[in-house]
Short mmCIF file of C-alpha atoms and ligand atoms in Angstrom, two decimals:
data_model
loop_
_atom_site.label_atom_id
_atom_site.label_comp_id
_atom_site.label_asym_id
_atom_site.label_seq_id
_atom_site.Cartn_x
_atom_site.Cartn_y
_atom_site.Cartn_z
CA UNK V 1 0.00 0.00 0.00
CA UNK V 2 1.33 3.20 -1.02
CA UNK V 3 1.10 5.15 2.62
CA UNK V 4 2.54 8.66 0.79
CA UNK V 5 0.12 10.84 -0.27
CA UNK V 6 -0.36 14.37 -1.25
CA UNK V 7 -2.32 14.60 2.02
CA UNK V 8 -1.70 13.86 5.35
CA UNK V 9 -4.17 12.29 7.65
CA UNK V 10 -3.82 15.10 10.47
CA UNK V 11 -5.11 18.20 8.83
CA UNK V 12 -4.35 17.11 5.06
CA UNK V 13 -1.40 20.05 4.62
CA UNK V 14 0.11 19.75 1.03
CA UNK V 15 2.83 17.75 0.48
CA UNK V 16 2.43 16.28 4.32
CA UNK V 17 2.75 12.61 4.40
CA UNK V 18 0.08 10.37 5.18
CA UNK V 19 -0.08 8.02 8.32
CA UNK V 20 -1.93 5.28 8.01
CA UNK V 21 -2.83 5.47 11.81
CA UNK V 22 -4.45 2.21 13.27
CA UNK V 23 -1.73 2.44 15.88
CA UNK V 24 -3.02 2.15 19.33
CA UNK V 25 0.22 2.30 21.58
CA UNK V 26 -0.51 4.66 24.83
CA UNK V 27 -4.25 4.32 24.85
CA UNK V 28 -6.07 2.80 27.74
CA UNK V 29 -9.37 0.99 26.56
CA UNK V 30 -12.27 -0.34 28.69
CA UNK V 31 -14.19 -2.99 26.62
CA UNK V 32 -17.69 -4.20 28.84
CA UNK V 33 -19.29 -8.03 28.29
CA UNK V 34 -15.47 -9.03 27.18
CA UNK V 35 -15.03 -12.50 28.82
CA UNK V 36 -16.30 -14.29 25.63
CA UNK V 37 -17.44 -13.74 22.22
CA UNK V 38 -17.52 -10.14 20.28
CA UNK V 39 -15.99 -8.34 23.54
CA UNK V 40 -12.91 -10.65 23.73
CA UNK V 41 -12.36 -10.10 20.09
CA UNK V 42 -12.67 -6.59 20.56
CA UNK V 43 -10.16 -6.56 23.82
CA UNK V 44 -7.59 -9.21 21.98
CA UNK V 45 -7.67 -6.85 18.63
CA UNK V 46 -7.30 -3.29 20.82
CA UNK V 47 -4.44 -5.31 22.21
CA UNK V 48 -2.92 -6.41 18.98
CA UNK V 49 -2.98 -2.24 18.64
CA UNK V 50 -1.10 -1.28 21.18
CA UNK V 51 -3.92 -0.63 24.08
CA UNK V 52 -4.27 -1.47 27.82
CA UNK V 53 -7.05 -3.13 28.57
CA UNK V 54 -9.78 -3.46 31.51
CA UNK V 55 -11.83 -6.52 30.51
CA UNK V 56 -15.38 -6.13 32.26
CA UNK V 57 -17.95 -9.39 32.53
CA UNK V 58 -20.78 -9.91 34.75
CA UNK V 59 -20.55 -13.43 36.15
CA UNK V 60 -18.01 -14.81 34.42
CA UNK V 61 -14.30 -13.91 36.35
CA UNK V 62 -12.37 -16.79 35.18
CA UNK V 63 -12.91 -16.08 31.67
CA UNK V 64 -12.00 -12.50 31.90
CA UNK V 65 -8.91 -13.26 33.63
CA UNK V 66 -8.33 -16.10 30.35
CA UNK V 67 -8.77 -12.96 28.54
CA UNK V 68 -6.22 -10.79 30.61
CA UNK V 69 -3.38 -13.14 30.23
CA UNK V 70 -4.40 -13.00 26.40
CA UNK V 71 -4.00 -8.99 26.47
CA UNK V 72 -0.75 -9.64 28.26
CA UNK V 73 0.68 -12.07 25.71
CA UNK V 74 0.82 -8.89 23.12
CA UNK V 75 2.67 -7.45 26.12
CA UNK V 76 -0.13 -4.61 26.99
CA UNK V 77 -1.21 -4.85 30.60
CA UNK V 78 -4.71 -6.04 31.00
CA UNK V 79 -7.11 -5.82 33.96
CA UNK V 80 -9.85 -7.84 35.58
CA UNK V 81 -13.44 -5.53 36.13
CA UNK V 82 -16.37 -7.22 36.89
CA UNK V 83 -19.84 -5.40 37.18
CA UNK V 84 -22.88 -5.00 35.98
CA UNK V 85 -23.01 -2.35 33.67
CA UNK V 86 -27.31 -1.71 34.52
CA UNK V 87 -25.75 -0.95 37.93
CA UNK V 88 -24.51 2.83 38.59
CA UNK V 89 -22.53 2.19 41.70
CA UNK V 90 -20.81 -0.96 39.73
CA UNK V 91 -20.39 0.98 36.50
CA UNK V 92 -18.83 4.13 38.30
CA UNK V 93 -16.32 1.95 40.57
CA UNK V 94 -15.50 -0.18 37.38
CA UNK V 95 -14.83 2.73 35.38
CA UNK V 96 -12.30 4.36 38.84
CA UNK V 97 -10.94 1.38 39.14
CA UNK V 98 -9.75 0.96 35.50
CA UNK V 99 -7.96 4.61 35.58
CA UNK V 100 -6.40 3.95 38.87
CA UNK V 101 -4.75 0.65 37.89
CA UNK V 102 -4.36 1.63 34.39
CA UNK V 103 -4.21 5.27 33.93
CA UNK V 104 -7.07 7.47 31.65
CA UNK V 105 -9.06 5.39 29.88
CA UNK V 106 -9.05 6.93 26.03
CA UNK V 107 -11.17 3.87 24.51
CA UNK V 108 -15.04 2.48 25.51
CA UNK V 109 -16.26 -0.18 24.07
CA UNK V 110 -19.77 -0.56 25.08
CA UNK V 111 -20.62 -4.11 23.73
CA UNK V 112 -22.15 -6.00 26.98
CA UNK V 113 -25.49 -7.99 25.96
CA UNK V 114 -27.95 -10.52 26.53
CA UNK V 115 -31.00 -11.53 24.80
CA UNK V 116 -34.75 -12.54 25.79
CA UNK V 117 -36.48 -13.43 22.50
CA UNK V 118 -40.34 -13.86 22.30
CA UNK V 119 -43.08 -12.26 19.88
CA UNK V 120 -44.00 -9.18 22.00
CA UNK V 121 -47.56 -10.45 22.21
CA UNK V 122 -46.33 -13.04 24.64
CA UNK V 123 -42.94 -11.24 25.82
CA UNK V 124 -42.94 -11.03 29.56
CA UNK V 125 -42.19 -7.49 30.60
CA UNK V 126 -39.40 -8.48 32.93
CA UNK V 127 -37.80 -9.84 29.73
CA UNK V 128 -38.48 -6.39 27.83
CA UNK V 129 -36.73 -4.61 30.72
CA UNK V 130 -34.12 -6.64 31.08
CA UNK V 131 -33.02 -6.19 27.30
CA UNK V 132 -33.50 -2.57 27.80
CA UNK V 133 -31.28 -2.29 31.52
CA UNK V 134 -28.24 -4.17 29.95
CA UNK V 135 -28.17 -2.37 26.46
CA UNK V 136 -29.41 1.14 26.59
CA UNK V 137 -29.30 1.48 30.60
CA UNK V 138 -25.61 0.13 30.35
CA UNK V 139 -24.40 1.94 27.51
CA UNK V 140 -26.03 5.22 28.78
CA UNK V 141 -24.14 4.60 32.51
CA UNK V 142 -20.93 3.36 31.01
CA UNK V 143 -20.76 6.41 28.78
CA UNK V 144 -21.42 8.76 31.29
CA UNK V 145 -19.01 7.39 33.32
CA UNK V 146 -16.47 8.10 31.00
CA UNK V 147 -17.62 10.88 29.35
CA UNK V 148 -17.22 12.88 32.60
CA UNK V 149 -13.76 11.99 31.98
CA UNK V 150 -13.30 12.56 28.45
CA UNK V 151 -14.75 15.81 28.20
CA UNK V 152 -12.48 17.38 31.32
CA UNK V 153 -9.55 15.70 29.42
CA UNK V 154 -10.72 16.90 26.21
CA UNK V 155 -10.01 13.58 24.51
CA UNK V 156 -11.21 9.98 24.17
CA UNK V 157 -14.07 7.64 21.83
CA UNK V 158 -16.72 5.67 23.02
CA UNK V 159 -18.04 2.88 21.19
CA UNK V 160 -21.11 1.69 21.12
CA UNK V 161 -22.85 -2.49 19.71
CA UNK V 162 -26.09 -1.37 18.01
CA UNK V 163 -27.21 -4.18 15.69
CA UNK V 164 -28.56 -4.52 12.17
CA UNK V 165 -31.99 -5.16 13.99
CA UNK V 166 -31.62 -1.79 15.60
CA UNK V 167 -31.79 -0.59 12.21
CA UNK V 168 -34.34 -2.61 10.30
CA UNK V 169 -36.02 -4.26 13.65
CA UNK V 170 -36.81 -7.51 13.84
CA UNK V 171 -39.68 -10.63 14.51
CA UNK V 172 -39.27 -12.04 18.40
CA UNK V 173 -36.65 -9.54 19.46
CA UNK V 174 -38.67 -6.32 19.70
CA UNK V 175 -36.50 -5.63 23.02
CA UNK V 176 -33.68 -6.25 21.66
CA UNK V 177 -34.11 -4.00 18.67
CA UNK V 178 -35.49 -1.23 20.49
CA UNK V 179 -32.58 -1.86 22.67
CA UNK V 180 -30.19 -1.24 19.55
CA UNK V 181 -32.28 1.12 18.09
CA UNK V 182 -32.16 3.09 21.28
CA UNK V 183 -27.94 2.88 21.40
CA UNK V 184 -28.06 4.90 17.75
CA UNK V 185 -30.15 7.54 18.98
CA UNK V 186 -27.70 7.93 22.47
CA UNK V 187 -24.85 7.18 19.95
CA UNK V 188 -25.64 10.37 18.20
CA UNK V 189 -26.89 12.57 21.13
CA UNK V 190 -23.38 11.60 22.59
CA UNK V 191 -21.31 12.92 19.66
CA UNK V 192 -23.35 15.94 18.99
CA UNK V 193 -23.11 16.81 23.43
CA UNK V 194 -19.25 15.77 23.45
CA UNK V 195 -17.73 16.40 19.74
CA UNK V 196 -16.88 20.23 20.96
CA UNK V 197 -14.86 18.67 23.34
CA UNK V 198 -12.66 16.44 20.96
CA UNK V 199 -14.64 13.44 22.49
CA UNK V 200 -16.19 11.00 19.99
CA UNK V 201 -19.02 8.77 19.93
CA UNK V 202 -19.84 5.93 17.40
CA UNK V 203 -21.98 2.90 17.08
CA UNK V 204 -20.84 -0.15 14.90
CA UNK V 205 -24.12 -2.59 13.62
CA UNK V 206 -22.96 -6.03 13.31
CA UNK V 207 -25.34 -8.47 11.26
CA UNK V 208 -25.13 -12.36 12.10
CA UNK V 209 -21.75 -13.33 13.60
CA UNK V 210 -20.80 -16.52 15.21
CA UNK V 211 -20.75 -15.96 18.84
CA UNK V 212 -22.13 -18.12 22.08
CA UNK V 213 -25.48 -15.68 21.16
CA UNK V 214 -26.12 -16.50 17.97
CA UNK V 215 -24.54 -20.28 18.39
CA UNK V 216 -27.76 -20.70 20.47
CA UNK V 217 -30.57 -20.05 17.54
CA UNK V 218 -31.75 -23.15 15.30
CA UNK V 219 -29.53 -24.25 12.15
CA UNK V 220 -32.83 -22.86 10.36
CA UNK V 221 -33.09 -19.78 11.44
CA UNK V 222 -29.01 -19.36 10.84
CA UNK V 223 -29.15 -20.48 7.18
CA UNK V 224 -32.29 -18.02 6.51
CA UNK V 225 -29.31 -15.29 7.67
CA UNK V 226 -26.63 -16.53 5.61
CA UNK V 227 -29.14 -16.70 2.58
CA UNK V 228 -30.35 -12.85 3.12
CA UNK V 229 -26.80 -11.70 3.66
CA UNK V 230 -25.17 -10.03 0.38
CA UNK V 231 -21.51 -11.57 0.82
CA UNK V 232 -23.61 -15.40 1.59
CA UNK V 233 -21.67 -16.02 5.23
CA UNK V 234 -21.50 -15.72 8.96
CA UNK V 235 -19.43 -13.11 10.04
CA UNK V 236 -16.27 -13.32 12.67
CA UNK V 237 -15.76 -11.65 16.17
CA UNK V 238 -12.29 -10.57 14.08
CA UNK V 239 -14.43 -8.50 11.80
CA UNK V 240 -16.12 -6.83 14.22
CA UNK V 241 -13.31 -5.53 16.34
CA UNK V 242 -11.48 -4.69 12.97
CA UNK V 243 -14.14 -2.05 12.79
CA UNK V 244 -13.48 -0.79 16.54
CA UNK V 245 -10.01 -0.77 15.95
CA UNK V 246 -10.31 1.33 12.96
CA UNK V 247 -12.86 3.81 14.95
CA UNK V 248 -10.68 3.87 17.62
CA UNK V 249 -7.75 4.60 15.81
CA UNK V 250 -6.45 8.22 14.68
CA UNK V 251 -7.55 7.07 11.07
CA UNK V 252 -10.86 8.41 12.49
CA UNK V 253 -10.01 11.18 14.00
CA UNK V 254 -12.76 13.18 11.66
CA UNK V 255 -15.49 10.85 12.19
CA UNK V 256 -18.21 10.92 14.91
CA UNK V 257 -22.16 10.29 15.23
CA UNK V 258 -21.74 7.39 12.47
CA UNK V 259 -23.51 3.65 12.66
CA UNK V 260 -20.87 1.61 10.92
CA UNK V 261 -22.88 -1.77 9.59
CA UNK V 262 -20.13 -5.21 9.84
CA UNK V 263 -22.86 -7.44 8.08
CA UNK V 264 -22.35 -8.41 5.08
CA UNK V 265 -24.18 -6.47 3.69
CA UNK V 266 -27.92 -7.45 5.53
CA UNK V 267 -28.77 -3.97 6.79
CA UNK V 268 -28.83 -2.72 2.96
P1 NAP P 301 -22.27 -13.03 24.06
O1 NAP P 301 -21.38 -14.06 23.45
O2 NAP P 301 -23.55 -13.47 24.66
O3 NAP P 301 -21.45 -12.17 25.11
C1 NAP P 301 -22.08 -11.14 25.82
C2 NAP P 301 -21.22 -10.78 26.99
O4 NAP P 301 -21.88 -9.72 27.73
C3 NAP P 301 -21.03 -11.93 27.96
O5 NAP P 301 -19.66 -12.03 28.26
C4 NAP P 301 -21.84 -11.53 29.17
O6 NAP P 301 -21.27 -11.89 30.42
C5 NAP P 301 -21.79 -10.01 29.10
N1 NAP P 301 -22.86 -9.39 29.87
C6 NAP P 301 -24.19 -9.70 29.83
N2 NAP P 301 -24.87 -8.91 30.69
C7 NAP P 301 -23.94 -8.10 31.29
C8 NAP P 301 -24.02 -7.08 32.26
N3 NAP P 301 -25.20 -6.70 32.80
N4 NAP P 301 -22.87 -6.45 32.67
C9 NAP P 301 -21.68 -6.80 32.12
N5 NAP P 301 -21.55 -7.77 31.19
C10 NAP P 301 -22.67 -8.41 30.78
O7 NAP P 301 -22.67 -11.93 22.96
P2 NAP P 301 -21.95 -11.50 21.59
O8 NAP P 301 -22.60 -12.23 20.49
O9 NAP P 301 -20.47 -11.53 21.73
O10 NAP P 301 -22.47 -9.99 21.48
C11 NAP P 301 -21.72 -8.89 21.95
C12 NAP P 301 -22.44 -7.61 21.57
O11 NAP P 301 -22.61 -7.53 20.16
C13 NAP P 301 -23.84 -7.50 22.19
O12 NAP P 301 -24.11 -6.17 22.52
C14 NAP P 301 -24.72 -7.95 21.04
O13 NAP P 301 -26.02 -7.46 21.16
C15 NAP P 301 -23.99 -7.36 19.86
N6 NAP P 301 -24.30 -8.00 18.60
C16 NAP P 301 -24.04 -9.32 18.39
C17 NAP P 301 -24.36 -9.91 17.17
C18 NAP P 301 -24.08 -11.36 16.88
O14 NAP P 301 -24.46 -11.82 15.79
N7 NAP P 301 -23.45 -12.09 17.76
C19 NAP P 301 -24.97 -9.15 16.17
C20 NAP P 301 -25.22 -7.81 16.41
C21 NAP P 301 -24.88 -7.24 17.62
P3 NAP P 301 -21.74 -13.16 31.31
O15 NAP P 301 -21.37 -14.33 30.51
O16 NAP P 301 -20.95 -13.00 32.56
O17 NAP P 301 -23.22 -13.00 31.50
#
C-alpha cells in the first residue's frame, strides 16, 4: 500500500505525508461483556494495537482473567473488572478502578449484551426490561461514566454495539431492537453533546456473527441469515473488532455520530 500521499491524515497540509494510523500504543481501553465472544475479540484486537485493557464481565471472572493473560501475551497490561453495567454504583467503581490501575481510559467499548427473545404479544415485561437495563441502561451509565472523563480531558471515543436489527427491527426480538435502536439515537446525542470537546461517539451494527449468542438459535433460522446476507456467510468476532479498531484509531479522527454496519451487507 502506497502510505505517501499528497495529504496527510492530520489536517491534510500539502505535500504532508500520510499516516496510516491504526496504531493504538498509549491508549487505555475499557471494553464491557469481554469475557467471551464479540468483547474478547474486541479486547484481543485493541491489544494487537497497542492498548491497555480493563476486561469487564458480569458473572463470568475466570474467563476475563483467560482474557487478561491474552492482552498480556501482546505485552499490553490487562485488567480484571467485573460489574454490571445496569448498575450505577458498579459501573462508576468499574470505570475508577480501570484509571487507577491503568491510567485514563481513552477507549469504551460498550458491547455488553444478553437476549430474551419472544413475539411481543407473549414477551414477559421483565424480559423487555431486562433487554433494555443491559443495552441502553448500560451503555447510557458506562458512557457517562467516562464521558465525565473525556470531556475534562478533552479527549477519548466511546463505542457503542447497536445491531442490524436496531436498524431494520426484527420478529421475536422487539426488546432487543429497540434496545439497539435506542444505542443509535444515544450514539448520536453523545457525539453531537461531546464532539466540541474532541470526544467521539460511534456505534458499529454487526449483522449475524458466530458468537455463544447466535450459536444458540436453530440451524434454520441461521441459514435463513446466511441466505439474506449479500456476501452469503457468517461473520467473525475478528471483523467486528477490525471495525473498533479502525474507529478507535487516529484514522478516524474526523469521524463521529456514524452507525458503521459489519454485516455483510444485511442492513442494505
Ligand atoms: P455473548 O457471546 O452473549 O457475550 C455477551 C457478553 O456480555 C457476555 O460475556 C456476558 O457476560 C456479558 N454481559 C451480559 N450482561 C452483562 C451485564 N449486565 N454487565 C456486564 N456484562 C454483561 O454476545 P456477543 O454475540 O459476543 O455480542 C456482543 C455484543 O454484540 C452484544 O451487545 C450484542 O447485542 C452485539 N451483537 C451481536 C451480534 C451477533 O451476531 N453475535 C450481532 C449484532 C450485535 P456473562 O457471561 O458474565 O453474563
Amino acid at each position: 500500500m502506497n502510505t505517501q500521499r499528497s495529504q496527510g491524515i492530520e489536517g491534510g497540509a500539502a505535500g504532508a505525508p500520510l499516516t496510516i494510523g491504526f496504531d493504538l500504543s498509549g491508549a487505555t481501553a475499557l471494553v464491557t461483556g469481554a469475557g467471551r465472544g464479540i468483547g474478547r475479540g474486541i479486547a484481543l484486537a485493541l491489544a494487537a494495537a497497542g492498548a491497555d485493557v480493563a476486561v469487564n464481565d458480569f458473572a463470568d471472572e475466570a474467563a476475563c482473567a483467560s482474557v487478561v493473560t491474552e492482552v498480556e501475551a501482546f505485552g499490553r497490561k490487562g485488567l480484571v473488572v467485573m460489574g454490571d453495567v445496569s448498575d450505577e454504583e458498579q459501573v462508576n467503581a468499574m470505570v475508577e478502578r480501570a484509571e487507577k490501575d491503568l491510567g485514563p481510559l481513552s477507549i469504551v467499548v460498550n458491547n455488553a449484551g444478553i437476549t430474551r427473545d419472544n413475539v411481543a404479544m407473549m414477551m414477559d415485561p421483565a424480559d423487555f426490561d431486562a433487554v433494555i437495563a443491559t443495552h441502553l441502561r448500560g451503555t447510557f451509565l458506562v458512557s457517562k461514566a467516562a464521558a465525565r472523563r473525556m470531556f475534562r480531558r478533552r479527549t477519548g471515543c466511546i463505542i457503542n454495539l447497536s445491531s442490524v436489527v436496531g436498524r431494520r427491527g426484527n420478529a421475536g426480538q422487539a426488546n432487543y431492537a429497540a434496545a439497539k435502536a435506542g444505542i443509535i439515537g444515544l450514539t448520536k446525542s453523545l457525539a453531537k453533546e461531546l464532539g466540541a470537546r474532541g470526544v467521539r461517539v460511534n456505534a458499529i451494527a454487526p449483522g449475524y456473527i458466530d458468537t455463544p449468542m447466535t450459536q444458540a438459535l436453530p440451524d434454520e433460522t441461521r441459514q435463513l441469515i446466511v441466505d439474506a446476507t449479500p456476501l452469503k456467510g457468517i461473520g467473525t468476532t475478528d471483523d467486528v473488532a477490525m471495525a473498533v479498531v479502525y474507529l478507535a484509531s487516529p484514522a478516524a479522527r474526523f469521524v463521529t455520530g456514524v452507525v458503521l454496519p459489519v454485516d455483510g451487507g444485511l442492513g442494505i
